[in-house]
Tab-separated table of C-alpha atoms and ligand atoms in Angstrom:
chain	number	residue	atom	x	y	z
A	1	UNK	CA	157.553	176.882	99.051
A	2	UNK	CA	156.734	173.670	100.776
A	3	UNK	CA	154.867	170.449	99.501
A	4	UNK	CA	151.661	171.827	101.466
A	5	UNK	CA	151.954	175.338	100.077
A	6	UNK	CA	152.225	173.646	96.512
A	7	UNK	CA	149.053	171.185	96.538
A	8	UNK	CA	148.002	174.538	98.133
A	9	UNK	CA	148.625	176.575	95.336
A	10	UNK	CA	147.708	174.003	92.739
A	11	UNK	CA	144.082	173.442	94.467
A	12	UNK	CA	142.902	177.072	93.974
A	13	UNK	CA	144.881	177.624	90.305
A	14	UNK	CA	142.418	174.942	88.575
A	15	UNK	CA	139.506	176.456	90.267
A	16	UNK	CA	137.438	177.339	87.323
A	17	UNK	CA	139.541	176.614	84.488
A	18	UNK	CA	138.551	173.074	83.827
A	19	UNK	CA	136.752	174.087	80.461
A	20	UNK	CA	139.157	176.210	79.361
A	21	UNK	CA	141.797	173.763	79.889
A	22	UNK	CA	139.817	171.084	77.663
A	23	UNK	CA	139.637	173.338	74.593
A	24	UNK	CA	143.238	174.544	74.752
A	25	UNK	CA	146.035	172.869	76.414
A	26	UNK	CA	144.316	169.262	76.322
A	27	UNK	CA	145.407	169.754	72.649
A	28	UNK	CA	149.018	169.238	73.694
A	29	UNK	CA	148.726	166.873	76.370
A	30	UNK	CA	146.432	164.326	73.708
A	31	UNK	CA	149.754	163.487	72.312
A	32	UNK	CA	151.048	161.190	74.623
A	33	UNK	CA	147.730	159.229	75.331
A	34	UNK	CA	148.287	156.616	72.913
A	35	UNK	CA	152.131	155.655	74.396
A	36	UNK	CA	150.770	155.971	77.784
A	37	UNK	CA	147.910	153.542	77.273
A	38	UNK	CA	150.344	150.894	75.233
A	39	UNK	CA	152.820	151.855	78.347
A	40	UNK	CA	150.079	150.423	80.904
A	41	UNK	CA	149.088	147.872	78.472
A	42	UNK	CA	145.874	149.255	78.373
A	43	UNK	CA	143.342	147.034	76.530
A	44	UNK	CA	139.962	145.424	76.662
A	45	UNK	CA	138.517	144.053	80.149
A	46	UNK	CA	142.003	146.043	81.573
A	47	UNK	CA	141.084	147.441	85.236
A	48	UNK	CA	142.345	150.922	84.946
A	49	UNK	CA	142.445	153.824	86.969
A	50	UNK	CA	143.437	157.529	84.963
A	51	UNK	CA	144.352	159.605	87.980
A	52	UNK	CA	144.868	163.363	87.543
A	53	UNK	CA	141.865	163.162	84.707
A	54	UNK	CA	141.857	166.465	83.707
A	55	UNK	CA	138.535	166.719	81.591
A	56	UNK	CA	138.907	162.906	80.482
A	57	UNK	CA	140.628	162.538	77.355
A	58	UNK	CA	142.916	159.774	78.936
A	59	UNK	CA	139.516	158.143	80.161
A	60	UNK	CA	137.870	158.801	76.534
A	61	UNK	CA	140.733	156.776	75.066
A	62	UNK	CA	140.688	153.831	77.656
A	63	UNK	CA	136.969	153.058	76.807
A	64	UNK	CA	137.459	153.319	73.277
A	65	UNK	CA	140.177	150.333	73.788
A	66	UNK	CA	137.029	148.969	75.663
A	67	UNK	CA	138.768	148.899	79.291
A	68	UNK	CA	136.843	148.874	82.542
A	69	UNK	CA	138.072	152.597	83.907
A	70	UNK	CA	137.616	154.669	87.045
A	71	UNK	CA	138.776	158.061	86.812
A	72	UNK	CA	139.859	160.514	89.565
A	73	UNK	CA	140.745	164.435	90.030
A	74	UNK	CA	141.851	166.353	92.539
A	75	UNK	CA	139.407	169.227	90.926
A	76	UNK	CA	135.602	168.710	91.304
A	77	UNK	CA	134.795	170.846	87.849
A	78	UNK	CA	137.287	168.822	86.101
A	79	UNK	CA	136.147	165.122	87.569
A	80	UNK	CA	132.418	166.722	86.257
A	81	UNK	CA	133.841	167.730	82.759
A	82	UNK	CA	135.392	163.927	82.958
A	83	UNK	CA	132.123	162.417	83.938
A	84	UNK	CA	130.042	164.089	81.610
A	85	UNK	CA	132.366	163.170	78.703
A	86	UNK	CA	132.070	159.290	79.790
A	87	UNK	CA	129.117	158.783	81.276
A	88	UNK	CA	129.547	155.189	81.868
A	89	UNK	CA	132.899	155.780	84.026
A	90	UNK	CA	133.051	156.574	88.009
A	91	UNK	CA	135.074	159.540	88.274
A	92	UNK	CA	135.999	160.530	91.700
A	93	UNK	CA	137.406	163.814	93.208
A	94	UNK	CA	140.506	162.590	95.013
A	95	UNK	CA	143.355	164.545	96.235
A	96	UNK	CA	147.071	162.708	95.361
A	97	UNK	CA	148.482	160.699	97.812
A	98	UNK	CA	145.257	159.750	98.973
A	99	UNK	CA	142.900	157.804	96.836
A	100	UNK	CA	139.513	155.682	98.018
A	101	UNK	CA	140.949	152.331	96.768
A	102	UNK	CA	140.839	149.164	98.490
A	103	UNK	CA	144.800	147.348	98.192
A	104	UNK	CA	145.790	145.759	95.118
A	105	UNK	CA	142.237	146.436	92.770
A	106	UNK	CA	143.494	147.557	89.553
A	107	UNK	CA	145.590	146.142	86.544
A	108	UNK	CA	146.658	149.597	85.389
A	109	UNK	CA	147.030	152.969	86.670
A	110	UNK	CA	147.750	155.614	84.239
A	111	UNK	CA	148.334	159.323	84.734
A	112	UNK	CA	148.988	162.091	82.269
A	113	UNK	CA	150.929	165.189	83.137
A	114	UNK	CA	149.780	164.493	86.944
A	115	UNK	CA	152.689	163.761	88.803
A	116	UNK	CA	154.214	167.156	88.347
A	117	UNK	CA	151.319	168.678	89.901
A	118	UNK	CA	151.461	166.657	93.633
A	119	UNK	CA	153.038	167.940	96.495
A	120	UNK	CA	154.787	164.550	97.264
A	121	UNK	CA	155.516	162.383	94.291
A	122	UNK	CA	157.253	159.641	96.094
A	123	UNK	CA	154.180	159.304	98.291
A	124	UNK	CA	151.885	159.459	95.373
A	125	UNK	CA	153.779	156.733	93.878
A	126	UNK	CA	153.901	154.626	97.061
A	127	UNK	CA	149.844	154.972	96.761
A	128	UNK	CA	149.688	153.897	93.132
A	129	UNK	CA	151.692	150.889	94.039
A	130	UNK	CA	148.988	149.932	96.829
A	131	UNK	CA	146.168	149.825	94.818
A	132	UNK	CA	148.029	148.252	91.536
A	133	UNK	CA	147.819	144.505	92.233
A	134	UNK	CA	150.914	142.406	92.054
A	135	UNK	CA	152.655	142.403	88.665
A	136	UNK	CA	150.226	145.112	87.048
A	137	UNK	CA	151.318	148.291	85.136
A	138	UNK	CA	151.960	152.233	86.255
A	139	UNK	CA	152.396	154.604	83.767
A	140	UNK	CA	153.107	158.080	84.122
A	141	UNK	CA	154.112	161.189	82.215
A	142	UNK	CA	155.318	164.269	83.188
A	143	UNK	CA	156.906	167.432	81.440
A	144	UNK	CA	160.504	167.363	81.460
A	145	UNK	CA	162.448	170.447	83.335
A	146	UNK	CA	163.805	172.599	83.097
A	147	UNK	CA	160.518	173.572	80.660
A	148	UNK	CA	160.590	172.469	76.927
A	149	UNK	CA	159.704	175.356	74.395
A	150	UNK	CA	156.206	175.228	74.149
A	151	UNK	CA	156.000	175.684	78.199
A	152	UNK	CA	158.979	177.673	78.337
A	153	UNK	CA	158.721	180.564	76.373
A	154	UNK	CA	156.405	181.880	78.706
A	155	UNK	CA	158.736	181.541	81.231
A	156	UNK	CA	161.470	183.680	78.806
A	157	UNK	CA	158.961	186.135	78.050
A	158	UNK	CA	158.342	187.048	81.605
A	159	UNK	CA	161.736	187.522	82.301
A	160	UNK	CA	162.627	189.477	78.737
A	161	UNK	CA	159.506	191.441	80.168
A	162	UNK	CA	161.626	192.198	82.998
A	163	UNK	CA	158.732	191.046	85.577
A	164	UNK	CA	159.855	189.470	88.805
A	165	UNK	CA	158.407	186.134	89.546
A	166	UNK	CA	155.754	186.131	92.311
A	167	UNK	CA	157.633	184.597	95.459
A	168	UNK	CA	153.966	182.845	96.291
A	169	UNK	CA	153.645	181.022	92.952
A	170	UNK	CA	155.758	177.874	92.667
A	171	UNK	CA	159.012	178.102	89.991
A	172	UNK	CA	159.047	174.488	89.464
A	173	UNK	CA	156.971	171.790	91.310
A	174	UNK	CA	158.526	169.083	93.634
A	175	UNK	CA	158.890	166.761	90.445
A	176	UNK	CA	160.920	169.136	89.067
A	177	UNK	CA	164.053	167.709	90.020
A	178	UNK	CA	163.094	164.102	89.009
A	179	UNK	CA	162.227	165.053	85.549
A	180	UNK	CA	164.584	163.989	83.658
A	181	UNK	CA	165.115	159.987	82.492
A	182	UNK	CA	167.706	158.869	84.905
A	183	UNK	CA	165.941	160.927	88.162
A	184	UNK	CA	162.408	159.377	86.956
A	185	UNK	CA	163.245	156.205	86.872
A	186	UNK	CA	164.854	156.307	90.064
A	187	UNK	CA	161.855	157.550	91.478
A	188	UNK	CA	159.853	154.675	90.465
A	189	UNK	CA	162.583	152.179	91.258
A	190	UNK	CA	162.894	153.181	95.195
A	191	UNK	CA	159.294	153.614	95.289
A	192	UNK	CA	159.467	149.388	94.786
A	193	UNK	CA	158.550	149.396	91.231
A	194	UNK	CA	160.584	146.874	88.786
A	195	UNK	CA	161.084	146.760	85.166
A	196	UNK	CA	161.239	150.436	85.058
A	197	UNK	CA	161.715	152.428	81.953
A	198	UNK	CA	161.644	156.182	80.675
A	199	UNK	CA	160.836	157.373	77.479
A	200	UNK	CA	161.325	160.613	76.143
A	201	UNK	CA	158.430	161.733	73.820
A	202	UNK	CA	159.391	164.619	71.268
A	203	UNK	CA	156.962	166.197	69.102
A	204	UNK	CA	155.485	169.201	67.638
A	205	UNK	CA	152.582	171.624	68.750
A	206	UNK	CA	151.171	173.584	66.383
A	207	UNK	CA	148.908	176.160	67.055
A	208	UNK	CA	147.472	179.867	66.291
A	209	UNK	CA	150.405	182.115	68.677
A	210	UNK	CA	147.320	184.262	70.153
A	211	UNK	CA	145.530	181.148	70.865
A	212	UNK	CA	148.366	179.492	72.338
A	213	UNK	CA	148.249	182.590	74.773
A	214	UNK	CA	145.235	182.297	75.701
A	215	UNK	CA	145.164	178.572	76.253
A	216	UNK	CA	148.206	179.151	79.073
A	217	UNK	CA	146.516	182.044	80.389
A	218	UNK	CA	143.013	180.797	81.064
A	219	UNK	CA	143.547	176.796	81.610
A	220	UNK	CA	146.852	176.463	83.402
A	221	UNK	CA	148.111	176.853	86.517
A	222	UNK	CA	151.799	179.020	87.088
A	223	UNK	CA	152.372	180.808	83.967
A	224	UNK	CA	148.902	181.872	84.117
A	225	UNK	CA	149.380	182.808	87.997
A	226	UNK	CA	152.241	184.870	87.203
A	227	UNK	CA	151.045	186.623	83.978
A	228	UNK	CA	147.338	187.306	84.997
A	229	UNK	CA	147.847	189.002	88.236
A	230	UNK	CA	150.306	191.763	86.283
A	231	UNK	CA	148.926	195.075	85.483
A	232	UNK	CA	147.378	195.498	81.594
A	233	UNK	CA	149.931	197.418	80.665
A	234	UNK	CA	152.943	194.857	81.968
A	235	UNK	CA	150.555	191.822	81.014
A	236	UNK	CA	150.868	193.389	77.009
A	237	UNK	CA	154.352	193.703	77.309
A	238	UNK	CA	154.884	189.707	78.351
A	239	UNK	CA	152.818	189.215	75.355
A	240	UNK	CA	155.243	191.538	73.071
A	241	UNK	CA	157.924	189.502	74.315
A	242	UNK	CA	156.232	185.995	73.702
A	243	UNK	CA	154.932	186.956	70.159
A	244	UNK	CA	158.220	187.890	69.103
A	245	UNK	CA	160.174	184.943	70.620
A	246	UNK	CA	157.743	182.454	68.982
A	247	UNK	CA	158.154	184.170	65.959
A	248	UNK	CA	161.606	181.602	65.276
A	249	UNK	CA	158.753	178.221	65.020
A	250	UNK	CA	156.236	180.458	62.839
A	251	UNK	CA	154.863	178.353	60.037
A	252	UNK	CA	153.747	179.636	56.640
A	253	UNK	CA	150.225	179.075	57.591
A	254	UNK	CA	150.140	181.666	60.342
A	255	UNK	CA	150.891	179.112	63.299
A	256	UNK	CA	153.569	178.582	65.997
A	257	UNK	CA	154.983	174.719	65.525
A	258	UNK	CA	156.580	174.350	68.920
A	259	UNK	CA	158.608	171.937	70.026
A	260	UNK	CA	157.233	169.535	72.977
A	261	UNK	CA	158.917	166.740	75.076
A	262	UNK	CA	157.721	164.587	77.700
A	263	UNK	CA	159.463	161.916	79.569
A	264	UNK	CA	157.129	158.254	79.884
A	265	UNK	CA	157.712	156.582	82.786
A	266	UNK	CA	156.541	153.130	83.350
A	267	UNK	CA	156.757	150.230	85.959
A	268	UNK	CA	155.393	147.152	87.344
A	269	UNK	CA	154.031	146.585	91.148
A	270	UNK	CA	155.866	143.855	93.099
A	271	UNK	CA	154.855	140.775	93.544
A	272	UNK	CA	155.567	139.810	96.838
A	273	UNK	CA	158.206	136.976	96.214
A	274	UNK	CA	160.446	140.081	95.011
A	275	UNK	CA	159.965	139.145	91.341
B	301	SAM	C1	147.822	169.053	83.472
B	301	SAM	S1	146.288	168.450	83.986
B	301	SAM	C2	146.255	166.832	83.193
B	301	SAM	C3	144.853	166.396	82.860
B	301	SAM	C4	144.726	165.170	81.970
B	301	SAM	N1	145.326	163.999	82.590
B	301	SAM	C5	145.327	165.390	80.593
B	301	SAM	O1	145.954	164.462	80.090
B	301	SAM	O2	145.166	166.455	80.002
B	301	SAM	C6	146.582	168.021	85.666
B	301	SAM	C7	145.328	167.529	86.360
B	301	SAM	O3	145.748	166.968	87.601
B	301	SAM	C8	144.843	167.365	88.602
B	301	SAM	N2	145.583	167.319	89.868
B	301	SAM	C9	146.519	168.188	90.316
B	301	SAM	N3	146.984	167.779	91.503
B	301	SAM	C10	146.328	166.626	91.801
B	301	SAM	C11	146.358	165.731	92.909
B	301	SAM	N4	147.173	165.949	93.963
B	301	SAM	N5	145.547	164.647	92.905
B	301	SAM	C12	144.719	164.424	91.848
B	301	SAM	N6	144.639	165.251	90.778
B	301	SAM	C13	145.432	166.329	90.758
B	301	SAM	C14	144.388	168.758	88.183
B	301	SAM	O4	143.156	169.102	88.796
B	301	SAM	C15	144.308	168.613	86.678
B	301	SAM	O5	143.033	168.181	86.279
């Protein structure tokens, strides 16, 4: 599959599952907020721009730090979920590479779990860069691959399942094989970023194991593709096969506590006078 197919592929598998995505798999992605906003140096008066907003929780947590933020999305239902939920905050629709930015307007860009959705990271980098001005922040996350547990036992079940993986729906995206630390940072380093750094972020999920199913299902994008278009009777079989692999992280209170990791990458636009 090539980058077009992707952003392809990744333009019609939000459609519609903007509101599903906010009650379930937000949940995970909230972790990392806080490390990406202290990442960007994110604080009051701070010029930010959250791109890849999802329904806005990035946004939500820049204005409670009292920053000035603009938001975009690639999806219009999730830029309107966004909107709604900060009412005093632009949000866009804007497609990754491209953004409607003059050069050099913003002290901060921040984007969670975005970068692993575009077509053409190094290009979507290069477009951060442009409208950072000199010696502001970038900061990025981005699952790591191949897929931590919490992603990837969806992946096992399909295949314990014994279903083929769709040859139309991605297996990885094109970050895929810059997410890891070294690979990331390179990334941001030839994309004429300096004082780069990657974190790795560990943590925990917890979460009902049915619930946790149903979050992937109806507000993500390639599990979901790959489980959803099976037949009932195959789809309750993948299920089978995830219940009883999560079964290893089940607590005593009836939840799954799976493991998460996601790698923080963060950088500083040029200057010009290559300091
Ligand atoms: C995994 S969600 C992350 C949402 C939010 N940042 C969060 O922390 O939960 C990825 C988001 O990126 C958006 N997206 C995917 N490709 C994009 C692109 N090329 N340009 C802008 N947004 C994009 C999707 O519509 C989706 O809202």
């Amino acid at each position: 599959m090539n980058n077009d197919d992707f952003d392809s592929f990744e333009r019609a598998g939000w459609v519609g599952r903007a509101a599903a995505y906010q009650r379930g798999f937000a949940r995970i992605t909230a972790h990392t907020i806080p490390f990406l906003l202290d990442a960007a140096k994110v604080t009051a008066d701070t010029h930010v721009l959250d791109v890849g907003c999802g329904p806005g929780i990035v946004t939500s947590a820049a204005v409670d730090r009292a920053a000035d933020v603009v938001a975009v999305d690639a999806d219009p239902e999730m830029a309107a979920l966004a909107g709604a939920e900060n009412p005093s905050v632009p949000v866009h629709v804007a497609v990754l590479p491209t953004l409607p930015f003059a050069d050099n307007t913003f002290d901060a860009v921040v984007g969670n779990f975005v970068i692993n959705h575009t077509g053409d990271p190094a290009a979507t980098l290069t477009t951060l860069r442009r409208v950072l001005k000199p010696g502001a922040h970038l900061a990025l996350t981005c699952w790591t691959y191949p897929a931590m547990r919490a992603n990837g036992v969806f992946t096992e079940a399909v295949e314990a399942a014994g279903v083929h993986h769709p040859d139309d729906v991605p297996a990885g995206s094109p970050m895929s094989q810059h997410a890891q630390q070294a690979p990331f940072g390179e990334l941001l380093t030839s994309a004429g970023y300096r004082d780069v750094r990657v974190d790795v972020l560990s943590w925990i999920h917890r979460v009902d194991p049915h619930a946790w199913w149903t979050d992937i299902l109806a507000g993500t994008c390639v599990n979901a593709a790959v489980i959803t278009r099976q037949d009932e009777l195959t789809q309750a079989r993948i299920k089978r096969e995830y219940l009883r692999i999560v079964k290893e992280y089940a607590t005593p209170e009836g939840q799954v506590a799976l493991p998460a990791v996601a790698l923080l990458a963060s950088g500083v636009a040029p200057t010009g006078d290559g300091g």
